[in-house]
Short mmCIF file of C-alpha atoms in Angstrom, two decimals:
data_model
loop_
_atom_site.label_atom_id
_atom_site.label_comp_id
_atom_site.label_asym_id
_atom_site.label_seq_id
_atom_site.Cartn_x
_atom_site.Cartn_y
_atom_site.Cartn_z
CA UNK U 16 -17.44 -73.24 139.79
CA UNK U 17 -16.59 -74.82 136.44
CA UNK U 18 -19.61 -75.00 134.19
CA UNK U 19 -20.37 -75.08 130.50
CA UNK U 20 -21.50 -72.21 128.33
CA UNK U 21 -23.24 -73.05 125.10
CA UNK U 22 -25.33 -71.87 122.18
CA UNK U 23 -28.11 -74.45 122.19
CA UNK U 24 -29.47 -77.77 123.38
CA UNK U 25 -29.07 -81.37 122.29
CA UNK U 26 -31.68 -84.09 122.13
CA UNK U 27 -32.16 -87.68 120.93
CA UNK U 28 -35.38 -88.60 119.12
CA UNK U 29 -37.68 -91.25 120.59
CA UNK U 30 -40.35 -93.63 119.32
CA UNK U 31 -43.95 -93.80 120.55
CA UNK U 32 -45.24 -96.74 122.54
CA UNK U 33 -49.01 -96.78 122.88
CA UNK U 34 -51.04 -97.65 125.95
CA UNK U 35 -49.90 -95.25 128.70
CA UNK U 36 -51.94 -92.07 128.77
CA UNK U 37 -52.98 -89.58 131.43
CA UNK U 38 -54.94 -86.37 131.86
CA UNK U 39 -54.43 -83.54 129.37
CA UNK U 40 -53.34 -80.12 130.58
CA UNK U 41 -52.06 -76.79 129.28
CA UNK U 42 -49.57 -76.85 126.41
CA UNK U 43 -46.31 -75.07 127.30
CA UNK U 44 -44.66 -72.45 125.17
CA UNK U 45 -41.69 -72.95 122.89
CA UNK U 46 -38.04 -71.93 123.07
CA UNK U 47 -35.06 -71.70 120.76
CA UNK U 48 -33.65 -74.23 118.27
CA UNK U 49 -31.59 -77.25 119.20
CA UNK U 50 -28.58 -78.56 117.28
CA UNK U 51 -28.55 -82.25 116.51
CA UNK U 52 -26.16 -84.62 118.32
CA UNK U 53 -22.79 -85.13 116.72
CA UNK U 54 -22.48 -88.45 114.91
CA UNK U 55 -20.08 -91.18 115.89
CA UNK U 56 -19.82 -90.16 119.53
CA UNK U 57 -19.49 -92.86 122.16
CA UNK U 58 -22.22 -92.59 124.83
CA UNK U 59 -20.41 -95.09 127.07
CA UNK U 60 -20.94 -94.44 130.79
CA UNK U 61 -18.14 -93.28 133.07
CA UNK U 62 -18.06 -94.52 136.66
CA UNK U 63 -16.47 -92.43 139.40
CA UNK U 64 -15.84 -93.98 142.83
CA UNK U 65 -16.67 -91.54 145.64
CA UNK U 66 -15.23 -91.27 149.13
CA UNK U 67 -18.20 -91.92 151.44
CA UNK U 68 -16.20 -91.52 154.67
CA UNK U 69 -16.84 -88.22 156.35
CA UNK U 70 -19.84 -87.21 154.21
CA UNK U 71 -22.24 -87.04 157.16
CA UNK U 72 -19.74 -84.99 159.15
CA UNK U 73 -19.29 -82.69 156.16
CA UNK U 74 -22.98 -81.85 155.97
CA UNK U 75 -23.30 -79.66 159.03
CA UNK U 76 -26.42 -77.55 159.60
CA UNK U 77 -24.52 -74.50 158.37
CA UNK U 78 -23.43 -76.13 155.10
CA UNK U 79 -26.95 -77.36 154.42
CA UNK U 80 -28.27 -73.85 155.02
CA UNK U 81 -25.69 -72.45 152.61
CA UNK U 82 -26.26 -75.03 149.85
CA UNK U 83 -27.64 -73.33 146.75
CA UNK U 84 -29.50 -74.73 143.72
CA UNK U 85 -27.48 -75.76 140.70
CA UNK U 86 -29.66 -75.22 137.63
CA UNK U 87 -29.04 -74.31 133.98
CA UNK U 88 -30.82 -72.04 131.55
CA UNK U 89 -31.60 -73.33 128.01
CA UNK U 90 -28.08 -72.44 126.81
CA UNK U 91 -26.43 -74.38 129.64
CA UNK U 92 -25.35 -71.32 131.63
CA UNK U 93 -25.74 -71.65 135.43
CA UNK U 94 -28.66 -69.60 136.69
CA UNK U 95 -27.78 -66.95 139.29
CA UNK U 96 -28.89 -67.55 142.85
CA UNK U 97 -30.11 -64.60 144.89
CA UNK U 98 -29.33 -66.12 148.29
CA UNK U 99 -28.56 -69.34 150.11
CA UNK U 100 -32.18 -70.32 150.65
CA UNK U 101 -32.23 -74.05 149.92
CA UNK U 102 -31.32 -75.12 153.44
CA UNK U 103 -32.69 -72.15 155.32
CA UNK U 104 -34.28 -74.30 157.98
CA UNK U 105 -31.05 -76.17 158.76
CA UNK U 106 -30.02 -79.82 158.66
CA UNK U 107 -32.70 -82.50 158.41
CA UNK U 108 -34.00 -84.14 161.56
CA UNK U 109 -35.88 -87.36 162.25
CA UNK U 110 -39.28 -85.62 162.25
CA UNK U 111 -41.69 -87.23 159.79
CA UNK U 112 -43.06 -85.03 157.04
CA UNK U 113 -46.82 -84.60 156.98
CA UNK U 114 -47.17 -85.77 153.36
CA UNK U 115 -44.00 -87.53 152.16
CA UNK U 116 -45.48 -89.14 149.03
CA UNK U 117 -43.90 -89.96 146.70
CA UNK U 118 -41.29 -90.91 149.27
CA UNK U 119 -39.00 -92.33 146.55
CA UNK U 120 -38.18 -88.74 145.50
CA UNK U 121 -35.92 -86.40 147.44
CA UNK U 122 -33.31 -83.70 147.67
CA UNK U 123 -29.70 -84.31 146.61
CA UNK U 124 -26.89 -82.42 148.40
CA UNK U 125 -23.35 -82.27 146.95
CA UNK U 126 -20.29 -80.05 146.91
CA UNK U 127 -17.32 -78.74 144.94
CA UNK U 128 -14.54 -77.50 147.17
CA UNK U 129 -16.06 -75.11 149.69
CA UNK U 130 -19.21 -74.59 147.60
CA UNK U 131 -22.32 -76.60 148.46
CA UNK U 132 -25.23 -77.29 146.13
CA UNK U 133 -28.62 -79.00 145.87
CA UNK U 134 -30.66 -80.68 143.14
CA UNK U 135 -33.61 -83.07 143.09
CA UNK U 136 -33.46 -86.83 142.51
CA UNK U 137 -35.39 -90.12 142.78
CA UNK U 138 -34.66 -93.71 143.78
CA UNK U 139 -34.49 -96.35 141.01
CA UNK U 140 -35.43 -99.99 141.45
CA UNK U 141 -32.74 -102.54 140.61
CA UNK U 142 -31.81 -105.88 142.21
CA UNK U 143 -29.14 -103.98 144.18
CA UNK U 144 -31.80 -101.48 145.41
CA UNK U 145 -29.32 -98.65 145.93
CA UNK U 146 -29.52 -96.20 142.97
CA UNK U 147 -30.64 -92.61 142.54
CA UNK U 148 -31.28 -90.91 139.17
CA UNK U 149 -30.73 -87.18 138.66
CA UNK U 150 -29.44 -84.71 136.06
CA UNK U 151 -25.92 -85.06 134.69
CA UNK U 152 -25.04 -81.49 135.68
CA UNK U 153 -25.90 -82.37 139.29
CA UNK U 154 -23.07 -84.94 139.28
CA UNK U 155 -20.46 -83.58 136.85
CA UNK U 156 -19.98 -80.00 135.62
CA UNK U 157 -19.98 -81.22 132.02
CA UNK U 158 -17.79 -80.19 129.09
CA UNK U 159 -16.53 -76.63 129.45
CA UNK U 160 -15.91 -74.29 126.50
CA UNK U 161 -12.35 -72.97 126.42
CA UNK U 162 -11.43 -69.29 126.03
CA UNK U 163 -9.99 -69.95 122.57
CA UNK U 164 -12.50 -72.59 121.60
CA UNK U 165 -12.53 -76.32 122.11
CA UNK U 166 -14.09 -78.18 125.00
CA UNK U 167 -12.36 -79.51 128.07
CA UNK U 168 -13.68 -82.31 130.29
CA UNK U 169 -15.90 -81.50 133.23
CA UNK U 170 -15.21 -82.33 136.87
CA UNK U 171 -17.11 -84.50 139.34
CA UNK U 172 -18.72 -83.13 142.47
CA UNK U 173 -18.32 -84.81 145.86
CA UNK U 174 -20.03 -85.41 149.21
CA UNK U 175 -23.33 -86.67 147.77
CA UNK U 176 -26.16 -87.05 150.29
CA UNK U 177 -29.68 -88.06 149.21
CA UNK U 178 -32.55 -87.18 151.58
CA UNK U 179 -35.81 -88.79 150.41
CA UNK U 180 -39.05 -86.94 151.21
CA UNK U 181 -37.09 -83.98 152.62
CA UNK U 182 -39.50 -81.52 154.23
CA UNK U 183 -38.62 -78.55 156.47
CA UNK U 184 -35.61 -80.20 158.10
CA UNK U 185 -37.40 -83.54 158.22
CA UNK U 186 -35.60 -86.66 157.00
CA UNK U 187 -38.39 -89.19 157.63
CA UNK U 188 -36.51 -91.98 155.83
CA UNK U 189 -32.95 -91.02 156.74
CA UNK U 190 -30.13 -89.68 154.55
CA UNK U 191 -28.11 -91.81 152.15
CA UNK U 192 -24.42 -91.34 151.32
CA UNK U 193 -23.23 -91.64 147.70
CA UNK U 194 -20.55 -94.24 146.91
CA UNK U 195 -20.34 -94.04 143.09
CA UNK U 196 -21.34 -91.48 140.47
CA UNK U 197 -22.13 -92.54 136.90
CA UNK U 198 -22.48 -90.20 133.91
CA UNK U 199 -22.42 -90.43 130.13
CA UNK U 200 -18.97 -89.86 128.63
CA UNK U 201 -20.56 -87.39 126.19
CA UNK U 202 -21.78 -85.24 129.06
CA UNK U 203 -18.28 -85.06 130.54
CA UNK U 204 -16.32 -84.55 127.33
CA UNK U 205 -18.59 -82.52 125.04
CA UNK U 206 -20.08 -79.06 125.29
CA UNK U 207 -23.83 -78.71 124.67
CA UNK U 208 -24.44 -82.47 125.18
CA UNK U 209 -27.83 -81.95 126.79
CA UNK U 210 -29.17 -85.18 125.31
CA UNK U 211 -26.94 -86.85 127.92
CA UNK U 212 -27.84 -84.65 130.91
CA UNK U 213 -28.63 -87.68 133.06
CA UNK U 214 -26.69 -89.39 135.83
CA UNK U 215 -27.00 -91.95 138.57
CA UNK U 216 -25.58 -92.14 142.07
CA UNK U 217 -25.16 -95.40 143.99
CA UNK U 218 -25.71 -95.00 147.73
CA UNK U 219 -24.53 -97.03 150.70
CA UNK U 220 -26.94 -99.01 152.90
CA UNK U 221 -28.26 -97.22 155.98
CA UNK U 222 -28.41 -99.24 159.17
CA UNK U 223 -28.13 -102.42 157.13
CA UNK U 224 -31.02 -101.56 154.79
CA UNK U 225 -30.94 -100.61 151.12
CA UNK U 226 -32.59 -97.42 149.87
CA UNK U 227 -35.32 -99.10 147.79
CA UNK U 228 -36.29 -101.34 150.71
CA UNK U 229 -37.08 -98.21 152.71
CA UNK U 230 -38.64 -95.77 150.22
CA UNK U 231 -39.47 -97.89 147.17
CA UNK U 232 -37.86 -97.69 143.74
CA UNK U 233 -39.05 -96.26 140.44
CA UNK U 234 -38.95 -97.90 137.03
CA UNK U 235 -37.30 -96.24 134.04
CA UNK U 236 -38.97 -95.87 130.63
CA UNK U 237 -37.10 -95.02 127.46
CA UNK U 238 -37.68 -94.41 123.75
CA UNK U 239 -40.84 -92.45 124.50
CA UNK U 240 -41.61 -89.26 122.53
CA UNK U 241 -41.49 -85.72 123.84
CA UNK U 242 -45.29 -85.43 123.64
CA UNK U 243 -46.99 -87.14 126.59
CA UNK U 244 -50.13 -86.48 128.62
CA UNK U 245 -50.48 -86.71 132.38
CA UNK U 246 -46.80 -86.05 133.08
CA UNK U 247 -46.00 -85.48 136.76
CA UNK U 248 -42.84 -83.54 137.68
CA UNK U 249 -41.46 -83.51 141.22
CA UNK U 250 -38.78 -81.18 142.57
CA UNK U 251 -37.50 -79.04 145.43
CA UNK U 252 -37.49 -75.47 143.98
CA UNK U 253 -35.66 -72.98 146.19
CA UNK U 254 -36.06 -69.49 144.69
CA UNK U 255 -39.00 -67.24 145.69
CA UNK U 256 -41.83 -67.93 146.05
CA UNK U 257 -40.35 -71.29 147.08
CA UNK U 258 -37.78 -71.92 149.83
CA UNK U 259 -36.42 -75.37 148.93
CA UNK U 260 -37.84 -76.85 152.12
CA UNK U 261 -40.70 -78.88 150.66
CA UNK U 262 -41.59 -80.95 147.65
CA UNK U 263 -43.46 -79.24 144.83
CA UNK U 264 -45.16 -80.74 141.79
CA UNK U 265 -46.49 -79.93 138.34
CA UNK U 266 -48.81 -82.06 136.24
CA UNK U 267 -49.55 -81.47 132.59
CA UNK U 268 -48.94 -82.38 128.97
CA UNK U 269 -45.41 -82.22 127.65
CA UNK U 270 -44.83 -81.08 124.09
CA UNK U 271 -41.80 -81.12 121.77
CA UNK U 272 -39.58 -78.06 121.78
CA UNK U 273 -39.70 -76.58 118.25
CA UNK U 274 -36.73 -77.59 116.07
CA UNK U 275 -35.76 -80.01 118.81
CA UNK U 276 -36.69 -83.34 120.33
CA UNK U 277 -36.51 -81.94 123.86
CA UNK U 278 -39.68 -82.11 125.94
CA UNK U 279 -41.05 -78.95 127.52
CA UNK U 280 -43.75 -78.51 130.13
CA UNK U 281 -45.29 -75.35 131.57
CA UNK U 282 -44.41 -75.34 135.27
CA UNK U 283 -43.61 -72.53 137.76
CA UNK U 284 -41.03 -74.58 139.68
CA UNK U 285 -37.64 -72.84 139.60
CA UNK U 286 -34.07 -73.36 140.77
CA UNK U 287 -33.54 -76.54 142.76
CA UNK U 288 -35.78 -78.53 140.42
CA UNK U 289 -32.92 -79.87 138.29
CA UNK U 290 -32.67 -83.66 138.38
CA UNK U 291 -36.26 -84.05 139.50
CA UNK U 292 -38.17 -86.97 137.93
CA UNK U 293 -40.72 -86.69 135.13
CA UNK U 294 -43.22 -89.47 135.77
CA UNK U 295 -44.98 -91.04 132.81
CA UNK U 296 -47.50 -92.61 135.17
CA UNK U 297 -47.60 -93.79 138.77
CA UNK U 298 -47.54 -97.41 139.92
CA UNK U 299 -48.39 -96.52 143.54
CA UNK U 300 -48.48 -93.50 145.82
CA UNK U 301 -44.70 -93.68 146.19
CA UNK U 302 -43.36 -95.06 142.90
CA UNK U 303 -43.88 -94.67 139.19
CA UNK U 304 -42.27 -94.78 135.78
CA UNK U 305 -39.64 -92.09 135.12
CA UNK U 306 -38.98 -91.19 131.46
CA UNK U 307 -36.92 -88.00 131.93
CA UNK U 308 -35.34 -85.73 134.56
CA UNK U 309 -35.41 -81.94 134.66
CA UNK U 310 -32.43 -80.61 132.70
CA UNK U 311 -32.92 -76.84 132.25
CA UNK U 312 -35.28 -73.98 133.08
CA UNK U 313 -36.67 -71.11 131.02
CA UNK U 314 -36.99 -68.39 133.63
CA UNK U 315 -39.64 -65.76 133.08
CA UNK U 316 -41.71 -68.20 131.04
CA UNK U 317 -42.14 -70.92 133.69
CA UNK U 318 -41.05 -73.77 131.43
CA UNK U 319 -39.03 -76.84 132.36
CA UNK U 320 -36.99 -78.76 129.76
CA UNK U 321 -35.96 -82.41 129.78
CA UNK U 322 -34.54 -84.89 127.30
CA UNK U 323 -36.63 -88.09 127.25
CA UNK U 324 -34.49 -91.14 127.99
CA UNK U 325 -33.29 -93.06 124.95
CA UNK U 326 -31.58 -96.45 124.80
CA UNK U 327 -28.36 -94.97 126.23
CA UNK U 328 -30.01 -95.06 129.66
CA UNK U 329 -29.58 -98.85 129.51
CA UNK U 330 -25.80 -98.50 129.53
CA UNK U 331 -25.95 -95.93 132.31
CA UNK U 332 -28.17 -98.21 134.40
CA UNK U 333 -25.99 -101.28 133.82
CA UNK U 334 -22.81 -99.41 134.76
CA UNK U 335 -24.43 -97.93 137.87
CA UNK U 336 -25.65 -101.35 138.99
CA UNK U 337 -22.20 -102.86 138.60
CA UNK U 338 -20.49 -99.92 140.33
CA UNK U 339 -22.46 -100.27 143.51
CA UNK U 340 -22.20 -104.03 143.79
CA UNK U 341 -19.13 -105.86 145.19
CA UNK U 342 -19.92 -108.93 143.09
CA UNK U 343 -16.57 -110.58 142.59
CA UNK U 344 -15.47 -110.44 146.21
CA UNK U 345 -18.70 -112.00 147.40
CA UNK U 346 -18.92 -114.81 144.87
CA UNK U 347 -15.26 -115.69 144.73
CA UNK U 348 -15.24 -116.55 148.43
CA UNK U 349 -16.54 -119.97 147.43
CA UNK U 350 -13.68 -120.87 145.10
CA UNK U 351 -11.72 -124.08 145.73
CA UNK U 352 -9.14 -123.98 148.51
CA UNK U 353 -5.54 -125.03 148.27
CA UNK U 354 -4.96 -128.74 148.49
CA UNK U 355 -8.32 -129.63 146.98
CA UNK U 356 -8.86 -131.05 143.54
CA UNK U 357 -8.62 -128.39 140.86
CA UNK U 358 -12.05 -127.21 139.72
CA UNK U 359 -13.65 -124.44 137.72
CA UNK U 360 -16.80 -122.74 138.95
CA UNK U 361 -19.37 -120.28 137.64
CA UNK U 362 -21.85 -118.13 139.56
CA UNK U 363 -24.45 -115.56 138.46
CA UNK U 364 -25.50 -112.39 140.25
CA UNK U 365 -29.17 -113.09 139.51
CA UNK U 366 -31.24 -116.06 138.44
CA UNK U 367 -33.93 -113.82 136.87
CA UNK U 368 -33.86 -110.26 135.52
CA UNK U 369 -36.21 -108.05 133.53
CA UNK U 370 -35.68 -107.50 129.81
CA UNK U 371 -33.14 -104.72 129.38
CA UNK U 372 -31.36 -105.44 132.66
CA UNK U 373 -27.83 -106.82 132.76
CA UNK U 374 -26.39 -109.51 135.01
CA UNK U 375 -22.91 -110.70 135.77
CA UNK U 376 -21.25 -114.11 135.55
CA UNK U 377 -18.26 -114.78 137.76
CA UNK U 378 -15.86 -117.58 136.79
CA UNK U 379 -13.39 -118.83 139.40
CA UNK U 380 -10.46 -121.24 139.29
CA UNK U 381 -7.75 -122.28 141.72
CA UNK U 382 -5.01 -120.67 139.71
CA UNK U 383 -4.64 -118.33 136.73
CA UNK U 384 -5.73 -119.97 133.51
CA UNK U 385 -7.75 -119.36 130.40
CA UNK U 386 -11.35 -120.54 130.37
CA UNK U 387 -14.10 -120.40 127.77
CA UNK U 388 -17.55 -119.07 128.68
CA UNK U 389 -20.28 -121.03 126.87
CA UNK U 390 -24.06 -120.71 126.61
CA UNK U 391 -27.00 -122.74 125.36
CA UNK U 392 -30.68 -121.83 125.05
CA UNK U 393 -32.19 -125.29 125.55
CA UNK U 394 -31.50 -127.85 128.31
CA UNK U 395 -30.00 -130.33 125.85
CA UNK U 396 -28.97 -127.86 123.16
CA UNK U 397 -25.44 -127.37 121.83
CA UNK U 398 -22.99 -125.22 123.75
CA UNK U 399 -21.89 -122.04 121.97
CA UNK U 400 -18.84 -119.98 122.77
CA UNK U 401 -19.43 -116.54 124.32
CA UNK U 402 -15.91 -115.43 125.20
CA UNK U 403 -12.47 -116.57 126.27
CA UNK U 404 -11.59 -115.35 129.77
CA UNK U 405 -8.31 -115.12 131.57
CA UNK U 406 -8.85 -115.55 135.28
CA UNK U 407 -6.61 -113.31 137.34
CA UNK U 408 -6.30 -113.87 141.05
CA UNK U 409 -8.58 -116.85 140.58
CA UNK U 410 -11.56 -115.09 138.99
CA UNK U 411 -13.04 -113.26 136.00
CA UNK U 412 -16.28 -111.27 135.68
CA UNK U 413 -18.44 -110.94 132.54
CA UNK U 414 -21.52 -108.72 132.13
CA UNK U 415 -24.30 -110.18 129.98
CA UNK U 416 -27.75 -109.11 128.73
CA UNK U 417 -30.10 -110.65 126.23
CA UNK U 418 -33.64 -111.10 124.92
CA UNK U 419 -36.35 -112.81 126.99
CA UNK U 420 -35.84 -116.50 127.60
CA UNK U 421 -33.86 -118.96 129.69
CA UNK U 422 -30.23 -119.67 129.01
CA UNK U 423 -27.61 -121.89 130.60
CA UNK U 424 -23.99 -120.86 131.05
CA UNK U 425 -20.84 -122.78 131.92
CA UNK U 426 -17.09 -122.22 131.82
CA UNK U 427 -14.75 -124.80 130.33
CA UNK U 428 -10.99 -125.01 130.70
CA UNK U 429 -9.50 -123.98 127.37
CA UNK U 430 -7.97 -126.99 125.59
CA UNK U 431 -9.25 -129.23 128.37
CA UNK U 432 -12.30 -131.27 129.34
CA UNK U 433 -13.05 -129.86 132.77
CA UNK U 434 -16.03 -127.55 133.02
CA UNK U 435 -18.23 -126.01 135.68
CA UNK U 436 -21.77 -126.95 136.55
CA UNK U 437 -24.27 -125.05 134.36
CA UNK U 438 -25.81 -121.84 135.74
CA UNK U 439 -29.34 -120.91 134.63
CA UNK U 440 -30.44 -117.29 134.08
CA UNK U 441 -33.95 -116.28 132.97
CA UNK U 442 -34.65 -112.94 131.29
CA UNK U 443 -38.30 -112.10 131.91
CA UNK U 444 -40.44 -110.71 129.08
CA UNK U 445 -41.81 -107.22 129.30
CA UNK U 446 -44.40 -106.04 130.10
CA UNK U 447 -44.91 -108.02 133.26
CA UNK U 448 -48.54 -108.40 134.40
CA UNK U 449 -49.52 -105.23 136.23
CA UNK U 450 -51.29 -107.24 138.92
CA UNK U 451 -47.94 -108.84 139.80
CA UNK U 452 -45.14 -106.33 139.25
CA UNK U 453 -45.83 -102.98 137.57
CA UNK U 454 -43.48 -102.58 134.63
CA UNK U 455 -42.66 -99.93 132.09
CA UNK U 456 -42.42 -100.82 128.43
CA UNK U 457 -40.55 -98.73 125.93
CA UNK U 458 -40.10 -100.52 122.65
CA UNK U 459 -38.60 -103.71 124.00
CA UNK U 460 -37.04 -102.36 127.19
CA UNK U 461 -38.27 -102.04 130.74
CA UNK U 462 -37.42 -101.88 134.40
CA UNK U 463 -39.94 -102.52 137.15
CA UNK U 464 -40.76 -100.18 140.04
CA UNK U 465 -41.42 -101.51 143.52
CA UNK U 466 -43.13 -99.74 146.41
#
């Protein structure tokens, strides 16, 4: 198993947004100091396509019994596992759990070679309705310190299987195979990059249905501080006194880790909890607003650590949405056929999105040519250039995001008069009315959960 060793933790500071409070609870204890993130580093997300074929066959009852928790101590060292207890009851069956709420949370199985592992995870609501959020170290081993110094890139795990509401072999909402894994580049390339210990996994539909349509999807909140009341943590701990066979929870007040911007919360949950969601508040029995995921454990002191999401989660979310969506192939089917009059066309992946969400524009032409993408913010306003695109194979894809408001896009043949019909996209303001669609606000960013 390739895993980092380190001398500390890394965190990104966050700004307070008033209005979301909960019930106070015990204040957890403190841990060691945290170095600050290195300046000038690119937090761009990295997308890894997975091989979904054969994943269900891979996860036999024996392998699920042998899967062990993959958790880190505060220094980033993997915690030892006494025995293969996480799947002691065998592979999940169709039996419904007695109390599956919140059903949007679950157990994440994955492997590296012959070794099998488990973490915790939760579904995320997006228009594609197929994402899971977890810890970065549950997807990629992270930067590894070399024997003579330096840091080499981590490796991706494989055979991802998400089982929402897992309970004593029960898979009441089925099991979902991972198709893409998305992590921060910092997590892969740097050692001690715990501020980026977050990841997402796109999953394939099950029996023609998307994950969020079955279990609901959670919203994400970012730029919140480490001190919050009424935090709810969900996970599948697997070391005694737990056996990894049922969901466990902690509720309390998170506090800043001294000399750090990490959040800490007193909680007895142990190995297997990594990647589990930290809810800021709930929108329903099954969904809520996630502002962090469990990153590391302080054994012997019953403390969980997590880095609150900052604005980098936007890039991770946008990349994960794009990775799991075959946009170009679907939209380019409508391009002009041979023998017809030459035309240029533009399509959008969504007519309305929430503030902070991205969308894609797909330009198509009959043959390779350069086109100019233009936008205007009023029905009769002037067109402004966004970018020059070169269509290859008849199409080009552009990812856009912007402030609230309605905008119109079109593509125009460069140095020509022909242009496409305008496409309208509306970016909804945030917060949305809670009586319509519960939304999370963090500064000026939000995503909306759905149950």
